[in-house]
PDB file of C-alpha atoms in Angstrom:
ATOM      1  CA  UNK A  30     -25.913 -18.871 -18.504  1.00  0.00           C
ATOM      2  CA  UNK A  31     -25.424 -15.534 -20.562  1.00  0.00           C
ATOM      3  CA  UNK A  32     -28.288 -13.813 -17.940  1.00  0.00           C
ATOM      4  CA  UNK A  33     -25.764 -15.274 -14.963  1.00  0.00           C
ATOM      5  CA  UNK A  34     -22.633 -14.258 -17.006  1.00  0.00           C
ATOM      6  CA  UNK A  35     -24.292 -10.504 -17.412  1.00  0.00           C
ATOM      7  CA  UNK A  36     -25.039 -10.426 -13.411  1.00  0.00           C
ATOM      8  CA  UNK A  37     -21.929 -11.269 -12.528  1.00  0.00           C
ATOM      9  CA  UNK A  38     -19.987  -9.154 -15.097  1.00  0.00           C
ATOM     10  CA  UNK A  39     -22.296  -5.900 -13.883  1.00  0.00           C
ATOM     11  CA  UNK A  40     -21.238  -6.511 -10.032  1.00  0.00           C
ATOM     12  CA  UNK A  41     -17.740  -6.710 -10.534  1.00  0.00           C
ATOM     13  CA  UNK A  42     -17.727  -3.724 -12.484  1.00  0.00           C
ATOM     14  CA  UNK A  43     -19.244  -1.942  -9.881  1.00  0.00           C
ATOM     15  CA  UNK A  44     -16.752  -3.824  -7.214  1.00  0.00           C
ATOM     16  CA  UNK A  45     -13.905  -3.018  -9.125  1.00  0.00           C
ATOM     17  CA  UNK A  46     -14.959   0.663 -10.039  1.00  0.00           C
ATOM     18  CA  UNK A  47     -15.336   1.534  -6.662  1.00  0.00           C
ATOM     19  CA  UNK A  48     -12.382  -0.247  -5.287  1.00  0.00           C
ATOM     20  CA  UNK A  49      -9.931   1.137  -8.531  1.00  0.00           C
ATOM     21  CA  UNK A  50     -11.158   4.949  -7.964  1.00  0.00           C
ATOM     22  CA  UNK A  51     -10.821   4.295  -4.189  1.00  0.00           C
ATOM     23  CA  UNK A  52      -7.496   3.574  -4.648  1.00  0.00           C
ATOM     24  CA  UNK A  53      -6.465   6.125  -7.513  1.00  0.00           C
ATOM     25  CA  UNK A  54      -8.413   9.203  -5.280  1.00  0.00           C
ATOM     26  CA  UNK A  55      -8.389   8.287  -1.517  1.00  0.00           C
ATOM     27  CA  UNK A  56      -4.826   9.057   0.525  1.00  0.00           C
ATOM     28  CA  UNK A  57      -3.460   5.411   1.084  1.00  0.00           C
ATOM     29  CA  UNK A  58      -3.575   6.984   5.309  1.00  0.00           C
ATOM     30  CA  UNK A  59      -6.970   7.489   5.317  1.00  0.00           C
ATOM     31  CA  UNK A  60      -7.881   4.131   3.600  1.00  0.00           C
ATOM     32  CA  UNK A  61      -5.830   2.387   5.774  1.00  0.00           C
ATOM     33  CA  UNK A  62      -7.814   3.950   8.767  1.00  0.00           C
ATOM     34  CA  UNK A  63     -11.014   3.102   7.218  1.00  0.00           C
ATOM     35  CA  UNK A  64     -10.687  -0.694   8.064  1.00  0.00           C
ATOM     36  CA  UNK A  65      -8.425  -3.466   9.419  1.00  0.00           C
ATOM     37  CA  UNK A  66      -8.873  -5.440   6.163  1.00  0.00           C
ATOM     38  CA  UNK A  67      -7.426  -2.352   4.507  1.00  0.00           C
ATOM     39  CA  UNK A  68      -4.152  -1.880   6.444  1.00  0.00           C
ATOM     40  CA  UNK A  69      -2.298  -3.717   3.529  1.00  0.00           C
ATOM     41  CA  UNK A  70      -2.052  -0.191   1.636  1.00  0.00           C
ATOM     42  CA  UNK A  71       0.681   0.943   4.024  1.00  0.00           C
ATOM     43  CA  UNK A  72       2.912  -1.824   2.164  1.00  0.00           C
ATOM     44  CA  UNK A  73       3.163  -0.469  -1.100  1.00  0.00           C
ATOM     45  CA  UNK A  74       4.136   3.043  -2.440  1.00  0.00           C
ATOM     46  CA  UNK A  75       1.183   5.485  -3.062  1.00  0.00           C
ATOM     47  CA  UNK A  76       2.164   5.126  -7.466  1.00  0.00           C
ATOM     48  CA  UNK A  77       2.226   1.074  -6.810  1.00  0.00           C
ATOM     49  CA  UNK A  78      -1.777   1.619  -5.270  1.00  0.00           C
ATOM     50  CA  UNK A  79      -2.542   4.406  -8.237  1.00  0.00           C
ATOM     51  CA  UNK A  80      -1.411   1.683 -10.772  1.00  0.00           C
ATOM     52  CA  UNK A  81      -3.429  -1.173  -9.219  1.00  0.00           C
ATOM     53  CA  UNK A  82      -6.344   1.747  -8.800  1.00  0.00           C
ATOM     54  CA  UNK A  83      -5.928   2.018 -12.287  1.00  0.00           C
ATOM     55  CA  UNK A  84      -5.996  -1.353 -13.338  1.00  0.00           C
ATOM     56  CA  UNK A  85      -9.062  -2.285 -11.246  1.00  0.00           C
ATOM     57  CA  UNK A  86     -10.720   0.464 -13.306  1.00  0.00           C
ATOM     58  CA  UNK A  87      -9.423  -0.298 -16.802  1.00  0.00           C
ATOM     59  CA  UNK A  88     -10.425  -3.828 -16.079  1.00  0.00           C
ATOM     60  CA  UNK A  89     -13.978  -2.974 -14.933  1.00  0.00           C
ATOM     61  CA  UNK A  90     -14.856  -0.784 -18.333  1.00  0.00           C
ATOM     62  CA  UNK A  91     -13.354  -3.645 -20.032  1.00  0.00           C
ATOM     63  CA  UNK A  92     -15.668  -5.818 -18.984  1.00  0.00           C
ATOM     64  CA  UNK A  93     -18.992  -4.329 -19.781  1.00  0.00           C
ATOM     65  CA  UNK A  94     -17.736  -1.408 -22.368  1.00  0.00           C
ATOM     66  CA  UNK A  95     -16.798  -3.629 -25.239  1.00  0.00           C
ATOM     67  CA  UNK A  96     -20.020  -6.148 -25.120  1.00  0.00           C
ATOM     68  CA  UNK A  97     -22.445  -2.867 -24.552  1.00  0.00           C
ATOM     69  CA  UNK A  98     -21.053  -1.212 -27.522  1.00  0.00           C
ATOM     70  CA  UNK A  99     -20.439  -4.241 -29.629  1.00  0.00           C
ATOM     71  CA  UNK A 100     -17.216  -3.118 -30.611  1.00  0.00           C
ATOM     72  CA  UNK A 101     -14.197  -5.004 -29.847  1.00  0.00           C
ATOM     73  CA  UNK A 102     -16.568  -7.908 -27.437  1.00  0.00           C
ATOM     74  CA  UNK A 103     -13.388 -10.157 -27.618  1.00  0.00           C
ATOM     75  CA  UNK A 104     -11.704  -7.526 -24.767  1.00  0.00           C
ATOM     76  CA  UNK A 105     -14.542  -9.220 -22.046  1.00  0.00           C
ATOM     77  CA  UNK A 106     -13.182 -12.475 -21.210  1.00  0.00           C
ATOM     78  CA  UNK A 107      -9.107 -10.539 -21.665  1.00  0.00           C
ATOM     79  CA  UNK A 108     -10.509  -8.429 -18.789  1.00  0.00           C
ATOM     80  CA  UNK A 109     -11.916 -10.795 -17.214  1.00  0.00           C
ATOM     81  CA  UNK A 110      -8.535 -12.994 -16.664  1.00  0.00           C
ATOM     82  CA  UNK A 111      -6.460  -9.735 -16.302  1.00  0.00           C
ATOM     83  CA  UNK A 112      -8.498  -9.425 -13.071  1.00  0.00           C
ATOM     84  CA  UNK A 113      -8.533 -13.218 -12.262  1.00  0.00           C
ATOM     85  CA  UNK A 114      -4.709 -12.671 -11.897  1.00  0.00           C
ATOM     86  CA  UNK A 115      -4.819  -9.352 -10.258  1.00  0.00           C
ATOM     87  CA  UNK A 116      -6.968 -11.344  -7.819  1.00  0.00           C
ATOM     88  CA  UNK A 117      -4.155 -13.732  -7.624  1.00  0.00           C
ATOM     89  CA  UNK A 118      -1.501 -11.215  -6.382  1.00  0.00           C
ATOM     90  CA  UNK A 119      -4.433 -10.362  -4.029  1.00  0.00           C
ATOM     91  CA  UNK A 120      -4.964 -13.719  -2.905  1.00  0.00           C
ATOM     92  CA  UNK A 121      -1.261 -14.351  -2.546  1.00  0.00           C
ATOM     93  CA  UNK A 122      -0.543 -10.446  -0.886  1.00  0.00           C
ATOM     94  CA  UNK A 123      -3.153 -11.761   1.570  1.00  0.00           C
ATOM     95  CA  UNK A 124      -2.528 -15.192   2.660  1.00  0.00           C
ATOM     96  CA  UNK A 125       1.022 -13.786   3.132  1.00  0.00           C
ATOM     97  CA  UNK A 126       0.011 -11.560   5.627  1.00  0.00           C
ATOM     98  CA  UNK A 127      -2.175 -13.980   7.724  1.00  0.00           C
ATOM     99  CA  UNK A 128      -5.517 -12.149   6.238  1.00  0.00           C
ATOM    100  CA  UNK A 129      -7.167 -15.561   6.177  1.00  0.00           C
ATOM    101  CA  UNK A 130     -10.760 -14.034   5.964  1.00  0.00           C
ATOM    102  CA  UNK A 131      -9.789 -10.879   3.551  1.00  0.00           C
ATOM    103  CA  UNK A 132      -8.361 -14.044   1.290  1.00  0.00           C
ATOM    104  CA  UNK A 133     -11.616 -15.793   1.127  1.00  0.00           C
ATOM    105  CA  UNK A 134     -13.135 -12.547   0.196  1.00  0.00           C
ATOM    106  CA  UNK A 135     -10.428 -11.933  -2.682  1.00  0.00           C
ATOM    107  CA  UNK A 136     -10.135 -15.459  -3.590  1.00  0.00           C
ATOM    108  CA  UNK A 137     -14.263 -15.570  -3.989  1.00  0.00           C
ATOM    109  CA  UNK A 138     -13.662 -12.370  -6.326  1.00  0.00           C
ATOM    110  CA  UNK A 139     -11.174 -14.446  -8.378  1.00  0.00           C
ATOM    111  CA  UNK A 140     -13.795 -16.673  -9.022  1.00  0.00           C
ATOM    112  CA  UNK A 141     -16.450 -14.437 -10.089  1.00  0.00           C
ATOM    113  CA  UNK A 142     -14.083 -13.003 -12.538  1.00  0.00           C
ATOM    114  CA  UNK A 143     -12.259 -16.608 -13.374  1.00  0.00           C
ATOM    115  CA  UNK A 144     -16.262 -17.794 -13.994  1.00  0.00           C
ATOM    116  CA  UNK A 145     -16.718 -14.422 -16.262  1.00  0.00           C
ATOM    117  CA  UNK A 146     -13.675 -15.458 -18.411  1.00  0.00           C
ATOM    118  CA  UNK A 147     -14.210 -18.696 -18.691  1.00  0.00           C
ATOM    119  CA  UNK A 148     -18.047 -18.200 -19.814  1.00  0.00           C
ATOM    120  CA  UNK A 149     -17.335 -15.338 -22.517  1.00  0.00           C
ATOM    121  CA  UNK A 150     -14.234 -17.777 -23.779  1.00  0.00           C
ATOM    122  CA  UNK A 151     -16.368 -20.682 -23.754  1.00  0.00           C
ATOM    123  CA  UNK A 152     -19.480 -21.160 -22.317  1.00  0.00           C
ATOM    124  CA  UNK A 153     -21.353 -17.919 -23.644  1.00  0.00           C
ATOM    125  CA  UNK A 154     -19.469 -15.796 -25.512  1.00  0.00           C
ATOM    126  CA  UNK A 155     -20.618 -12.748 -27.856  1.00  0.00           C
ATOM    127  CA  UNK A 156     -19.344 -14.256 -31.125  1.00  0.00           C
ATOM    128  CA  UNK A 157     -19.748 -17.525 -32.641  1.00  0.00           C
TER     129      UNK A 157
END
């Protein structure tokens, strides 16, 4: 479990690095352009995309800083379900918008990151 909990934590920090510096560094315009699953960015306000940029990233050191240092390990899981209910809005934003496929996508993120919670609350986690 903790070898499946550590594989799962280390893609979605990668996911959600690359998506959170996407967002805080890339015009909204050109990322927009970039795909039709990405044409949701022309409904919020660029500072409403830097702040969810900057989220994804927070959440994404958060989930693999704390437990590599051993300092604060507690902050995993509290990452974890900040991004389960980032995912939410996601899911929600998406489904909304008649993204049916894009919400699968999202909604199997949730899960990943619901499953990372759940296993460093319960099933696997860093202190006794």
């Amino acid at each position: 479990m903790n070898i499946a909990l550590w594989i799962i934590t280390g893609l979605l920090t990668a996911l959600y690095l690359f998506s959170g510096f996407g967002k805080l560094f890339v015009p909204r315009e050109k990322m927009a352009q970039m795909a039709n699953a990405a044409r949701w960015v022309l409904d919020f306000k660029p500072g409403t995309l830097k702040a969810i940029g900057a989220l994804e990233v927070l959440g994404a050191v958060g989930l693999i800083l704390p437990a590599l240092l051993g300092i604060a390990p507690v902050l995993v899981p509290l990452a974890a379900s900040g991004l389960t209910l980032l995912m939410t809005g996601a899911v929600i934003m998406r489904i909304r918008r008649g993204e049916t496929k894009a919400a699968l996508v999202d909604g199997s993120y949730l899960a990943l990151a619901a499953f990372v919670a759940i296993g460093r609350f319960a099933l696997e986690p860093f202190t006794g």
